[in-house]
C-alpha cells in the first residue's frame, strides 16, 4: 500500500501562489490515480484536481480551472498542486488521496489512501 505525506501549505496574500506536495512511499505514484481535495470549516470536502494513473490525464474543479495545475514527478515519486492567483475562498485544509483505479473520479469515497492534510490560508 502507499503512504502519502502532504506539505507546502501556509499563509499567503490574495493573488499569491503556493505549491503543495504529496510525497508517496511504497509503490510508485504513477501506478495510482491521485486527487487533491479541500475542506473549509463548515463545508463538505470537495474535489480540486486529479491526475490519472498511467497516462497523465488531468481534471479540475471549475472553481480552480486556469489557476491550479496538478502534475506528477515520477522520479521524485511526488504529485504537486501549483496554486496561482489564490483567492480568500481557497482557504481550506488540502489533502491528497490515492487509489489504484484507472478511473479519474471526483468522489472522495473512491480513494483508499489519504495524506494528513495541509492548511492553506489566503488573506485579503
C-alpha positions as a LaTeX table, in Angstrom:
\begin{tabular}{lrrr}
\hline
Residue & $x$ (\AA) & $y$ (\AA) & $z$ (\AA) \\
\hline
Unk1 & 0.00 & 0.00 & 0.00 \\
Unk2 & 1.02 & 3.61 & $-0.49$ \\
Unk3 & 1.63 & 6.19 & 2.25 \\
Unk4 & 1.12 & 9.88 & 1.49 \\
Unk5 & 2.59 & 12.96 & 3.15 \\
Unk6 & 1.13 & 16.41 & 2.35 \\
Unk7 & 3.18 & 19.58 & 2.70 \\
Unk8 & 3.54 & 23.11 & 1.36 \\
Unk9 & 0.62 & 24.89 & 2.97 \\
Unk10 & 0.92 & 28.28 & 4.58 \\
Unk11 & $-0.35$ & 31.84 & 4.80 \\
Unk12 & $-0.32$ & 33.90 & 1.59 \\
Unk13 & $-1.98$ & 37.13 & 0.43 \\
Unk14 & $-4.73$ & 37.09 & $-2.16$ \\
Unk15 & $-3.20$ & 36.87 & $-5.62$ \\
Unk16 & $-0.20$ & 34.93 & $-4.36$ \\
Unk17 & 0.97 & 31.40 & $-5.08$ \\
Unk18 & 1.71 & 28.18 & $-3.24$ \\
Unk19 & 2.88 & 24.75 & $-4.33$ \\
Unk20 & 1.60 & 21.76 & $-2.41$ \\
Unk21 & 3.44 & 18.45 & $-2.45$ \\
Unk22 & 2.15 & 14.92 & $-1.98$ \\
Unk23 & 5.09 & 12.61 & $-1.40$ \\
Unk24 & 4.40 & 8.91 & $-1.73$ \\
Unk25 & 6.26 & 5.99 & $-0.22$ \\
Unk26 & 5.85 & 2.37 & $-1.20$ \\
Unk27 & 4.66 & 1.67 & $-4.75$ \\
Unk28 & 5.47 & 4.23 & $-7.42$ \\
Unk29 & 2.97 & 7.07 & $-7.57$ \\
Unk30 & 2.48 & 6.53 & $-11.32$ \\
Unk31 & 0.51 & 3.37 & $-10.54$ \\
Unk32 & $-2.06$ & 5.40 & $-8.56$ \\
Unk33 & $-4.74$ & 7.83 & $-9.55$ \\
Unk34 & $-4.19$ & 10.85 & $-7.28$ \\
Unk35 & $-6.61$ & 13.60 & $-6.36$ \\
Unk36 & $-6.38$ & 16.78 & $-4.34$ \\
Unk37 & $-9.34$ & 17.63 & $-2.11$ \\
Unk38 & $-10.04$ & 20.53 & 0.22 \\
Unk39 & $-12.33$ & 21.15 & 3.16 \\
Unk40 & $-13.11$ & 24.53 & 4.68 \\
Unk41 & $-14.69$ & 24.94 & 8.13 \\
Unk42 & $-18.39$ & 24.15 & 7.95 \\
Unk43 & $-18.09$ & 22.92 & 4.38 \\
Unk44 & $-18.09$ & 19.49 & 2.78 \\
Unk45 & $-14.92$ & 18.04 & 1.34 \\
Unk46 & $-14.68$ & 18.89 & $-2.35$ \\
Unk47 & $-12.61$ & 17.74 & $-5.28$ \\
Unk48 & $-9.99$ & 20.21 & $-6.52$ \\
Unk49 & $-7.80$ & 18.45 & $-9.09$ \\
Unk50 & $-6.80$ & 14.95 & $-10.11$ \\
Unk51 & $-4.31$ & 13.09 & $-12.27$ \\
Unk52 & $-4.96$ & 9.66 & $-13.73$ \\
Unk53 & $-2.92$ & 6.53 & $-13.14$ \\
Unk54 & $-0.55$ & 5.79 & $-16.01$ \\
Unk55 & $-1.35$ & 8.26 & $-18.76$ \\
Unk56 & $-1.38$ & 11.70 & $-17.08$ \\
Unk57 & $-4.92$ & 12.76 & $-17.84$ \\
Unk58 & $-5.97$ & 15.62 & $-15.54$ \\
Unk59 & $-9.21$ & 17.26 & $-14.48$ \\
Unk60 & $-10.08$ & 20.26 & $-12.33$ \\
Unk61 & $-12.95$ & 21.74 & $-10.41$ \\
Unk62 & $-14.50$ & 24.67 & $-12.25$ \\
Unk63 & $-13.57$ & 27.00 & $-9.40$ \\
Unk64 & $-9.82$ & 26.44 & $-9.91$ \\
Unk65 & $-9.51$ & 25.99 & $-13.68$ \\
Unk66 & $-6.86$ & 28.26 & $-15.12$ \\
Unk67 & $-5.35$ & 28.91 & $-11.68$ \\
Unk68 & $-4.28$ & 25.49 & $-10.35$ \\
Unk69 & $-2.12$ & 22.86 & $-12.04$ \\
Unk70 & $-1.65$ & 19.28 & $-10.91$ \\
Unk71 & 1.48 & 17.42 & $-12.00$ \\
Unk72 & 3.42 & 14.26 & $-11.25$ \\
Unk73 & 7.17 & 13.78 & $-10.91$ \\
Unk74 & 7.79 & 10.06 & $-11.19$ \\
Unk75 & 11.48 & 10.36 & $-10.29$ \\
Unk76 & 10.57 & 12.10 & $-7.04$ \\
Unk77 & 7.51 & 9.89 & $-6.52$ \\
Unk78 & 5.57 & 13.06 & $-5.80$ \\
Unk79 & 2.39 & 14.76 & $-7.02$ \\
Unk80 & 2.25 & 18.56 & $-6.90$ \\
Unk81 & $-0.52$ & 21.13 & $-6.89$ \\
Unk82 & 0.64 & 24.53 & $-8.12$ \\
Unk83 & $-1.82$ & 27.17 & $-6.95$ \\
Unk84 & $-1.68$ & 30.62 & $-8.54$ \\
Unk85 & $-3.89$ & 33.70 & $-8.23$ \\
Unk86 & $-5.11$ & 32.50 & $-4.86$ \\
Unk87 & $-8.39$ & 33.80 & $-3.52$ \\
Unk88 & $-9.70$ & 34.06 & 0.02 \\
Unk89 & $-12.26$ & 31.41 & $-0.95$ \\
Unk90 & $-9.40$ & 28.94 & $-1.49$ \\
Unk91 & $-8.72$ & 28.85 & 2.25 \\
Unk92 & $-9.08$ & 25.25 & 3.42 \\
Unk93 & $-7.26$ & 22.14 & 4.55 \\
Unk94 & $-5.92$ & 20.46 & 1.43 \\
Unk95 & $-5.39$ & 16.69 & 1.31 \\
Unk96 & $-4.09$ & 14.41 & $-1.37$ \\
Unk97 & $-5.59$ & 10.98 & $-1.91$ \\
Unk98 & $-4.69$ & 7.95 & $-4.00$ \\
Unk99 & $-6.33$ & 4.86 & $-5.40$ \\
Unk100 & $-5.33$ & 2.04 & $-7.73$ \\
Unk101 & $-8.28$ & 2.74 & $-10.01$ \\
Unk102 & $-7.73$ & 3.61 & $-13.66$ \\
Unk103 & $-10.71$ & 5.96 & $-13.48$ \\
Unk104 & $-10.14$ & 9.60 & $-12.53$ \\
Unk105 & $-13.08$ & 10.18 & $-10.21$ \\
Unk106 & $-14.06$ & 13.24 & $-8.18$ \\
Unk107 & $-15.72$ & 11.25 & $-5.39$ \\
Unk108 & $-13.62$ & 11.14 & $-2.21$ \\
Unk109 & $-15.17$ & 7.81 & $-1.24$ \\
Unk110 & $-13.40$ & 6.17 & $-4.18$ \\
Unk111 & $-9.95$ & 6.94 & $-2.78$ \\
Unk112 & $-8.46$ & 4.49 & $-0.29$ \\
Unk113 & $-5.29$ & 6.29 & 0.82 \\
Unk114 & $-5.07$ & 9.82 & 2.24 \\
Unk115 & $-2.45$ & 12.28 & 3.37 \\
Unk116 & $-2.78$ & 14.05 & 6.71 \\
Unk117 & $-3.76$ & 17.41 & 5.20 \\
Unk118 & $-2.02$ & 20.78 & 4.99 \\
Unk119 & $-3.56$ & 24.14 & 5.86 \\
Unk120 & $-3.79$ & 26.84 & 3.18 \\
Unk121 & $-4.86$ & 30.28 & 4.37 \\
Unk122 & $-5.32$ & 33.17 & 1.94 \\
Unk123 & $-5.54$ & 36.63 & 3.47 \\
Unk124 & $-7.34$ & 39.60 & 1.97 \\
\hline
\end{tabular}
